[in-house]
mmCIF file of C-alpha atoms in Angstrom:
data_model
loop_
_atom_site.group_PDB
_atom_site.id
_atom_site.type_symbol
_atom_site.label_atom_id
_atom_site.label_comp_id
_atom_site.label_asym_id
_atom_site.label_seq_id
_atom_site.Cartn_x
_atom_site.Cartn_y
_atom_site.Cartn_z
ATOM 1 C CA MET A 1 0.388 -0.083 -0.136
ATOM 2 C CA ALA A 2 1.756 3.350 -1.072
ATOM 3 C CA PRO A 3 1.780 5.564 2.106
ATOM 4 C CA ARG A 4 -1.267 7.759 2.589
ATOM 5 C CA THR A 5 -0.415 11.699 3.527
ATOM 6 C CA VAL A 6 -3.252 12.370 7.336
ATOM 7 C CA LEU A 7 -2.907 16.418 7.089
ATOM 8 C CA ALA A 8 -4.661 17.422 10.530
ATOM 9 C CA VAL A 9 -5.434 21.066 10.339
ATOM 10 C CA LEU A 10 -4.343 23.607 13.258
ATOM 11 C CA PHE A 11 -5.832 26.723 14.583
ATOM 12 C CA GLU A 12 -6.427 28.585 17.740
ATOM 13 C CA GLY A 13 -8.048 27.399 20.283
ATOM 14 C CA VAL A 14 -8.508 23.855 18.176
ATOM 15 C CA GLN A 15 -9.386 21.269 20.955
ATOM 16 C CA SER A 16 -6.133 19.389 21.557
ATOM 17 C CA LEU A 17 -7.523 15.783 21.564
ATOM 18 C CA ASP A 18 -9.605 16.404 18.524
ATOM 19 C CA VAL A 19 -5.941 16.234 17.213
ATOM 20 C CA THR A 20 -3.664 13.650 19.259
ATOM 21 C CA GLY A 21 -7.025 11.103 19.594
ATOM 22 C CA PRO A 22 -6.428 10.144 15.693
ATOM 23 C CA VAL A 23 -3.120 11.325 15.277
ATOM 24 C CA GLU A 24 -2.354 8.923 17.641
ATOM 25 C CA VAL A 25 -4.384 6.307 15.857
ATOM 26 C CA PHE A 26 -2.993 6.820 13.021
ATOM 27 C CA ALA A 27 1.050 6.457 14.209
ATOM 28 C CA GLY A 28 0.236 3.157 15.651
ATOM 29 C CA ALA A 29 -1.311 2.469 12.331
ATOM 30 C CA ASP A 30 2.329 3.007 10.691
ATOM 31 C CA LEU A 31 3.889 0.893 14.104
ATOM 32 C CA LEU A 32 1.822 -1.894 12.624
ATOM 33 C CA SER A 33 2.555 -1.286 8.764
ATOM 34 C CA PRO A 34 5.618 1.062 8.174
ATOM 35 C CA GLY A 35 5.136 3.270 5.738
ATOM 36 C CA ALA A 36 1.200 3.055 5.893
ATOM 37 C CA TYR A 37 0.819 6.231 7.012
ATOM 38 C CA ARG A 38 2.502 9.914 6.734
ATOM 39 C CA ILE A 39 1.354 12.509 9.348
ATOM 40 C CA ARG A 40 1.618 15.722 9.060
ATOM 41 C CA THR A 41 -0.013 19.185 10.822
ATOM 42 C CA ALA A 42 -0.330 22.952 9.399
ATOM 43 C CA SER A 43 -1.286 25.352 10.409
ATOM 44 C CA LEU A 44 -2.435 29.177 8.641
ATOM 45 C CA ASP A 45 0.970 30.582 8.026
ATOM 46 C CA GLY A 46 3.644 28.017 9.908
ATOM 47 C CA ALA A 47 3.184 29.273 13.001
ATOM 48 C CA PRO A 48 2.412 27.537 16.673
ATOM 49 C CA VAL A 49 -1.007 28.039 17.658
ATOM 50 C CA ARG A 50 -2.471 27.544 20.999
ATOM 51 C CA THR A 51 -5.318 25.218 22.226
ATOM 52 C CA THR A 52 -8.302 24.571 24.396
ATOM 53 C CA SER A 53 -6.362 24.430 27.606
ATOM 54 C CA GLY A 54 -3.654 26.150 26.783
ATOM 55 C CA LEU A 55 -0.967 23.852 24.973
ATOM 56 C CA THR A 56 0.830 24.971 22.165
ATOM 57 C CA LEU A 57 0.965 22.505 18.957
ATOM 58 C CA VAL A 58 3.646 23.466 16.782
ATOM 59 C CA PRO A 59 2.685 22.524 12.851
ATOM 60 C CA ASP A 60 5.083 20.804 10.000
ATOM 61 C CA VAL A 61 4.275 23.422 7.407
ATOM 62 C CA SER A 62 1.901 26.191 6.741
ATOM 63 C CA LEU A 63 -1.355 25.040 4.249
ATOM 64 C CA ALA A 64 0.151 27.087 1.711
ATOM 65 C CA THR A 65 2.850 24.795 1.163
ATOM 66 C CA ALA A 66 1.645 21.734 2.799
ATOM 67 C CA PRO A 67 0.892 18.141 0.764
ATOM 68 C CA ASP A 68 -1.977 17.596 -0.951
ATOM 69 C CA PRO A 69 -3.767 14.919 1.764
ATOM 70 C CA ASP A 70 -5.143 11.655 1.293
ATOM 71 C CA ILE A 71 -7.116 12.372 4.403
ATOM 72 C CA LEU A 72 -7.524 16.012 5.874
ATOM 73 C CA LEU A 73 -8.251 16.039 9.566
ATOM 74 C CA VAL A 74 -10.434 19.061 10.691
ATOM 75 C CA PRO A 75 -11.058 19.145 14.355
ATOM 76 C CA GLY A 76 -13.294 20.799 16.722
ATOM 77 C CA GLY A 77 -12.382 23.498 19.892
ATOM 78 C CA THR A 78 -13.708 27.315 20.485
ATOM 79 C CA GLY A 79 -12.035 28.544 17.347
ATOM 80 C CA SER A 80 -13.984 25.900 14.742
ATOM 81 C CA LEU A 81 -17.532 28.040 16.084
ATOM 82 C CA CYS A 82 -16.179 31.362 14.476
ATOM 83 C CA PRO A 83 -13.029 30.302 12.088
ATOM 84 C CA ASP A 84 -10.839 32.564 9.895
ATOM 85 C CA PRO A 85 -11.734 33.688 6.386
ATOM 86 C CA ARG A 86 -9.028 32.425 5.268
ATOM 87 C CA LEU A 87 -9.183 28.438 6.966
ATOM 88 C CA VAL A 88 -12.667 28.224 5.551
ATOM 89 C CA GLY A 89 -11.135 29.071 2.040
ATOM 90 C CA TRP A 90 -8.779 26.916 2.221
ATOM 91 C CA VAL A 91 -10.713 23.907 3.350
ATOM 92 C CA ARG A 92 -13.601 24.800 0.696
ATOM 93 C CA GLU A 93 -10.735 24.708 -2.357
ATOM 94 C CA HIS A 94 -9.005 21.758 -0.404
ATOM 95 C CA GLY A 95 -11.273 19.201 1.227
ATOM 96 C CA PRO A 96 -13.038 18.437 -2.184
ATOM 97 C CA ARG A 97 -9.464 17.164 -3.532
ATOM 98 C CA ALA A 98 -8.685 14.540 -0.666
ATOM 99 C CA ALA A 99 -10.026 10.875 -0.872
ATOM 100 C CA ARG A 100 -11.420 11.196 2.500
ATOM 101 C CA LEU A 101 -12.267 14.501 4.627
ATOM 102 C CA VAL A 102 -12.922 14.379 7.851
ATOM 103 C CA SER A 103 -14.074 16.500 10.901
ATOM 104 C CA VAL A 104 -13.798 15.867 14.821
ATOM 105 C CA CYS A 105 -16.423 17.276 17.358
ATOM 106 C CA THR A 106 -17.119 20.967 16.244
ATOM 107 C CA GLY A 107 -14.745 21.292 13.201
ATOM 108 C CA ALA A 108 -17.688 20.016 11.445
ATOM 109 C CA ALA A 109 -18.674 23.792 11.885
ATOM 110 C CA VAL A 110 -15.860 24.778 9.275
ATOM 111 C CA LEU A 111 -16.579 21.629 7.158
ATOM 112 C CA ALA A 112 -20.451 23.628 6.566
ATOM 113 C CA ALA A 113 -19.094 26.798 6.680
ATOM 114 C CA ALA A 114 -17.232 26.225 3.231
ATOM 115 C CA GLY A 115 -20.255 24.896 1.744
ATOM 116 C CA LEU A 116 -19.055 21.697 2.056
ATOM 117 C CA LEU A 117 -21.689 19.189 3.715
ATOM 118 C CA ASP A 118 -24.815 20.740 2.086
ATOM 119 C CA GLY A 119 -27.561 18.034 1.409
ATOM 120 C CA ARG A 120 -25.065 15.594 3.293
ATOM 121 C CA ARG A 121 -26.189 13.731 6.920
ATOM 122 C CA ALA A 122 -23.949 15.108 9.097
ATOM 123 C CA THR A 123 -22.880 14.986 13.451
ATOM 124 C CA THR A 124 -20.691 17.063 15.449
ATOM 125 C CA HIS A 125 -20.784 17.099 19.673
ATOM 126 C CA TRP A 126 -23.956 16.713 20.788
ATOM 127 C CA ALA A 127 -23.434 20.344 22.539
ATOM 128 C CA TYR A 128 -24.005 22.201 19.548
ATOM 129 C CA CYS A 129 -26.161 20.076 16.853
ATOM 130 C CA ASP A 130 -29.196 21.929 17.164
ATOM 131 C CA ARG A 131 -26.601 25.732 16.180
ATOM 132 C CA LEU A 132 -25.079 23.607 13.176
ATOM 133 C CA ALA A 133 -27.886 23.293 11.991
ATOM 134 C CA ARG A 134 -29.673 26.148 13.183
ATOM 135 C CA ASP A 135 -26.716 28.113 11.439
ATOM 136 C CA HIS A 136 -26.900 25.440 8.071
ATOM 137 C CA PRO A 137 -30.369 24.201 6.884
ATOM 138 C CA GLY A 138 -28.791 22.945 3.873
ATOM 139 C CA VAL A 139 -27.130 19.953 6.038
ATOM 140 C CA GLU A 140 -28.979 17.234 8.019
ATOM 141 C CA ILE A 141 -27.781 17.281 10.808
ATOM 142 C CA ASP A 142 -28.115 13.656 13.517
ATOM 143 C CA PRO A 143 -27.300 14.139 17.127
ATOM 144 C CA ASP A 144 -27.357 10.685 17.799
ATOM 145 C CA PRO A 145 -24.620 8.359 16.228
ATOM 146 C CA VAL A 146 -20.411 8.386 17.477
ATOM 147 C CA TYR A 147 -19.457 9.247 13.758
ATOM 148 C CA VAL A 148 -21.448 9.759 10.664
ATOM 149 C CA ARG A 149 -19.897 8.548 7.318
ATOM 150 C CA ASP A 150 -21.607 10.631 3.990
ATOM 151 C CA GLY A 151 -19.802 9.854 -0.051
ATOM 152 C CA HIS A 152 -16.064 10.738 1.059
ATOM 153 C CA ILE A 153 -16.566 13.337 3.862
ATOM 154 C CA ALA A 154 -16.929 11.700 8.205
ATOM 155 C CA THR A 155 -18.537 14.338 10.814
ATOM 156 C CA SER A 156 -17.892 12.476 14.356
ATOM 157 C CA ALA A 157 -18.895 13.633 17.637
ATOM 158 C CA GLY A 158 -17.018 15.213 20.280
ATOM 159 C CA VAL A 159 -13.573 14.174 21.409
ATOM 160 C CA THR A 160 -13.301 10.262 21.843
ATOM 161 C CA ALA A 161 -15.244 9.808 19.171
ATOM 162 C CA GLY A 162 -12.300 10.715 16.699
ATOM 163 C CA ILE A 163 -10.960 8.207 17.917
ATOM 164 C CA ASP A 164 -13.339 5.430 16.740
ATOM 165 C CA LEU A 165 -14.018 6.983 13.670
ATOM 166 C CA ALA A 166 -9.994 6.566 12.669
ATOM 167 C CA LEU A 167 -9.573 2.961 13.590
ATOM 168 C CA ALA A 168 -12.318 2.757 11.586
ATOM 169 C CA LEU A 169 -9.865 4.297 8.714
ATOM 170 C CA VAL A 170 -7.224 2.358 9.992
ATOM 171 C CA GLU A 171 -9.844 -1.036 9.036
ATOM 172 C CA GLU A 172 -10.480 -0.072 6.280
ATOM 173 C CA ASP A 173 -7.009 0.603 4.844
ATOM 174 C CA LEU A 174 -5.403 -2.241 7.517
ATOM 175 C CA GLY A 175 -7.948 -4.660 8.246
ATOM 176 C CA ARG A 176 -10.199 -5.498 11.654
ATOM 177 C CA ASP A 177 -7.368 -7.279 13.403
ATOM 178 C CA ALA A 178 -4.933 -4.061 13.140
ATOM 179 C CA ALA A 179 -7.619 -1.709 14.517
ATOM 180 C CA LEU A 180 -8.312 -3.892 16.985
ATOM 181 C CA THR A 181 -4.950 -4.020 17.866
ATOM 182 C CA ILE A 182 -4.388 -0.376 17.706
ATOM 183 C CA ALA A 183 -7.174 0.374 20.219
ATOM 184 C CA ARG A 184 -5.979 -1.851 22.719
ATOM 185 C CA HIS A 185 -2.258 -0.406 23.261
ATOM 186 C CA LEU A 186 -4.685 2.852 23.686
ATOM 187 C CA VAL A 187 -6.447 1.506 25.992
ATOM 188 C CA VAL A 188 -10.239 2.393 24.433
ATOM 189 C CA PHE A 189 -13.479 0.424 24.141
ATOM 190 C CA LEU A 190 -12.694 -1.341 21.493
ATOM 191 C CA ARG A 191 -13.922 0.094 18.833
ATOM 192 C CA ARG A 192 -17.283 1.931 18.755
ATOM 193 C CA PRO A 193 -19.426 0.868 15.564
ATOM 194 C CA GLY A 194 -20.975 4.784 13.783
ATOM 195 C CA ASN A 195 -24.570 4.577 14.393
ATOM 196 C CA GLN A 196 -23.931 3.495 18.071
ATOM 197 C CA ALA A 197 -25.184 6.844 20.558
ATOM 198 C CA GLN A 198 -22.636 9.179 21.729
ATOM 199 C CA PHE A 199 -23.781 8.772 25.431
ATOM 200 C CA SER A 200 -24.168 5.593 27.724
ATOM 201 C CA ALA A 201 -27.532 4.701 29.122
ATOM 202 C CA GLN A 202 -26.270 5.880 32.179
ATOM 203 C CA LEU A 203 -25.118 8.957 31.043
ATOM 204 C CA ALA A 204 -28.048 9.611 28.202
ATOM 205 C CA ALA A 205 -30.018 9.660 30.647
ATOM 206 C CA GLN A 206 -29.856 12.742 33.842
ATOM 207 C CA THR A 207 -29.409 10.853 37.156
ATOM 208 C CA ALA A 208 -32.240 11.500 39.025
ATOM 209 C CA HIS A 209 -32.697 13.833 42.009
ATOM 210 C CA ARG A 210 -33.875 12.252 44.439
ATOM 211 C CA GLU A 211 -32.031 9.208 46.012
ATOM 212 C CA PRO A 212 -34.856 6.548 45.402
ATOM 213 C CA LEU A 213 -34.597 6.789 42.196
ATOM 214 C CA ARG A 214 -31.190 6.789 41.933
ATOM 215 C CA GLU A 215 -30.864 3.857 43.804
ATOM 216 C CA VAL A 216 -32.847 2.459 41.469
ATOM 217 C CA GLN A 217 -30.569 3.190 38.125
ATOM 218 C CA ARG A 218 -27.718 1.881 40.054
ATOM 219 C CA PHE A 219 -29.836 -1.207 40.872
ATOM 220 C CA ILE A 220 -30.678 -1.908 36.935
ATOM 221 C CA THR A 221 -27.234 -1.013 36.283
ATOM 222 C CA GLU A 222 -25.748 -3.721 38.300
ATOM 223 C CA ARG A 223 -28.497 -6.041 38.224
ATOM 224 C CA PRO A 224 -29.275 -6.290 34.187
ATOM 225 C CA ASP A 225 -30.430 -10.063 34.568
ATOM 226 C CA ALA A 226 -32.917 -8.980 37.634
ATOM 227 C CA ASP A 227 -36.723 -8.608 37.364
ATOM 228 C CA LEU A 228 -37.010 -4.914 36.326
ATOM 229 C CA SER A 229 -40.291 -4.636 35.436
ATOM 230 C CA VAL A 230 -42.396 -1.477 36.500
ATOM 231 C CA GLU A 231 -43.780 -2.823 39.071
ATOM 232 C CA ALA A 232 -40.398 -4.414 40.366
ATOM 233 C CA LEU A 233 -38.900 -1.220 40.498
ATOM 234 C CA ALA A 234 -41.528 0.843 41.997
ATOM 235 C CA ALA A 235 -41.402 -1.765 44.446
ATOM 236 C CA ARG A 236 -37.547 -0.864 45.393
ATOM 237 C CA ALA A 237 -37.864 2.756 45.559
ATOM 238 C CA ARG A 238 -41.534 2.550 47.681
ATOM 239 C CA LEU A 239 -43.504 4.465 45.131
ATOM 240 C CA SER A 240 -46.568 3.073 43.766
ATOM 241 C CA PRO A 241 -45.721 2.088 39.662
ATOM 242 C CA ARG A 242 -48.122 5.098 38.003
ATOM 243 C CA HIS A 243 -45.933 7.743 40.462
ATOM 244 C CA PHE A 244 -42.774 5.646 39.492
ATOM 245 C CA ALA A 245 -43.235 6.426 35.891
ATOM 246 C CA ARG A 246 -44.063 9.241 36.123
ATOM 247 C CA ALA A 247 -41.114 10.419 38.073
ATOM 248 C CA PHE A 248 -38.982 8.541 36.833
ATOM 249 C CA ARG A 249 -39.515 9.811 33.322
ATOM 250 C CA SER A 250 -39.788 13.538 34.514
ATOM 251 C CA GLU A 251 -36.536 13.254 36.874
ATOM 252 C CA THR A 252 -34.386 11.279 33.880
ATOM 253 C CA GLY A 253 -36.015 12.486 30.292
ATOM 254 C CA THR A 254 -36.074 8.456 29.326
ATOM 255 C CA THR A 255 -39.401 6.276 30.242
ATOM 256 C CA PRO A 256 -38.003 3.219 33.171
ATOM 257 C CA GLY A 257 -38.295 1.011 30.412
ATOM 258 C CA ARG A 258 -35.775 3.043 27.921
ATOM 259 C CA TYR A 259 -33.719 3.403 30.188
ATOM 260 C CA VAL A 260 -33.854 -0.838 30.652
ATOM 261 C CA ASP A 261 -33.554 -1.871 27.400
ATOM 262 C CA ARG A 262 -30.408 0.320 26.138
ATOM 263 C CA VAL A 263 -28.888 -1.004 29.766
ATOM 264 C CA ARG A 264 -29.656 -4.739 28.296
ATOM 265 C CA LEU A 265 -27.764 -3.924 25.098
ATOM 266 C CA GLU A 266 -24.338 -2.261 26.500
ATOM 267 C CA HIS A 267 -24.267 -5.011 29.437
ATOM 268 C CA ALA A 268 -24.555 -7.276 26.435
ATOM 269 C CA ARG A 269 -22.192 -5.502 23.718
ATOM 270 C CA ARG A 270 -19.617 -6.114 25.822
ATOM 271 C CA LEU A 271 -19.545 -9.511 26.969
ATOM 272 C CA LEU A 272 -20.148 -10.370 23.231
ATOM 273 C CA GLU A 273 -16.909 -7.437 22.908
ATOM 274 C CA ASP A 274 -14.527 -8.931 25.598
ATOM 275 C CA THR A 275 -15.843 -12.429 27.067
ATOM 276 C CA ALA A 276 -15.673 -15.893 25.017
ATOM 277 C CA ASP A 277 -19.597 -16.548 27.418
ATOM 278 C CA GLY A 278 -21.913 -18.169 24.903
ATOM 279 C CA ILE A 279 -24.731 -16.413 23.657
ATOM 280 C CA GLU A 280 -27.267 -18.263 25.415
ATOM 281 C CA GLU A 281 -25.479 -17.320 28.836
ATOM 282 C CA ILE A 282 -24.976 -13.665 27.854
ATOM 283 C CA SER A 283 -28.279 -13.348 26.936
ATOM 284 C CA ARG A 284 -29.324 -14.476 30.383
ATOM 285 C CA THR A 285 -27.063 -12.877 32.600
ATOM 286 C CA SER A 286 -27.699 -9.708 30.219
ATOM 287 C CA GLY A 287 -31.402 -10.023 30.895
ATOM 288 C CA TYR A 288 -33.272 -11.537 28.033
ATOM 289 C CA GLY A 289 -33.817 -14.418 28.939
ATOM 290 C CA THR A 290 -33.819 -16.217 26.021
ATOM 291 C CA PRO A 291 -31.366 -15.999 22.472
ATOM 292 C CA GLU A 292 -34.194 -15.068 20.405
ATOM 293 C CA ALA A 293 -35.235 -11.906 22.923
ATOM 294 C CA MET A 294 -31.524 -10.744 22.649
ATOM 295 C CA ARG A 295 -31.443 -11.270 19.014
ATOM 296 C CA ARG A 296 -34.623 -9.787 18.182
ATOM 297 C CA ALA A 297 -33.528 -6.445 20.804
ATOM 298 C CA PHE A 298 -29.910 -6.361 18.819
ATOM 299 C CA VAL A 299 -31.390 -6.277 15.047
ATOM 300 C CA LYS A 300 -33.987 -3.823 16.467
ATOM 301 C CA ALA A 301 -31.314 -1.431 18.144
ATOM 302 C CA LEU A 302 -28.156 -1.897 15.796
ATOM 303 C CA GLY A 303 -29.614 -4.129 12.865
ATOM 304 C CA THR A 304 -27.052 -6.976 13.739
ATOM 305 C CA PRO A 305 -27.670 -10.172 15.554
ATOM 306 C CA PRO A 306 -25.296 -11.180 18.423
ATOM 307 C CA ALA A 307 -23.321 -13.531 16.472
ATOM 308 C CA GLU A 308 -22.548 -11.438 13.778
ATOM 309 C CA TYR A 309 -21.737 -8.158 16.267
ATOM 310 C CA ARG A 310 -19.522 -10.840 18.165
ATOM 311 C CA ARG A 311 -17.354 -11.454 14.781
ATOM 312 C CA ARG A 312 -17.098 -7.400 13.717
ATOM 313 C CA PHE A 313 -16.038 -6.677 17.048
ATOM 314 C CA ARG A 314 -14.413 -8.445 18.979
ATOM 315 C CA PRO A 315 -10.628 -9.301 18.361
ATOM 316 C CA ALA A 316 -9.174 -12.355 17.593
ATOM 317 C CA THR A 317 -7.639 -12.985 20.916
ATOM 318 C CA THR A 318 -8.960 -11.593 23.807
ATOM 319 C CA PRO A 319 -5.823 -9.982 26.515
#
């Protein structure tokens, strides 16, 4: 494979992890397969830039002298929300030339300002999805996925989602085993598929205000195989089923049933990825009861049955 040039764009107010996360993935891939990637960084004038955390990043070159990249990476950060017009103009001109145009977090705002997301589906950090949709109505914003790919353009959610997207690109180039090896070395969640929600069930739902409901949330997470019907959970909270269901939704933003469904799905996914347990055992310990019930849940939520999910996302050998 000829070396693929990865060019990360730097600017004042860039989010450091949006740059270093994907760069570490491509650098790890180059260690596994020497010569696979050539990584370069560039700023408008070739001058160092200060990140949102106060770190200073020193680019390799200026954008004017940067090589034509195979993968053009546009990170996010406060500097991407009101980007320098010169940066927008450079991305407008050079973005279509890249085989893959990638944004991390609010880097999608730069692509949108350059007109490169018009008529396309895209995502960004959950906190900025509404703003991006309002400022650029020609872009179809999907606030849920970790990353979205539309043609040669890929946009990802906040910070660590850039790592997931970079791993997906490496998997395309070097294969699944290479991507999983890099993920293990970086000690990240093996690889989240793009359609996975930006939040886990526990993060997506608000933490309840009242202790009885917070205890119920903890119990659901710790015991997905228990009786988690509304009646049983209401009894733990010492509330009537109707009062419990209304209070749970009011304080967490979701219904008890949906919360249970997401917790069980995440529990089963982790067991499929991280263990050699059989499908029947996983369906039981995750609260589904039967393999068929788990299969229906996976197909509905992820579009793939458990066995296929395991084949795609479990490493060849579990460390």
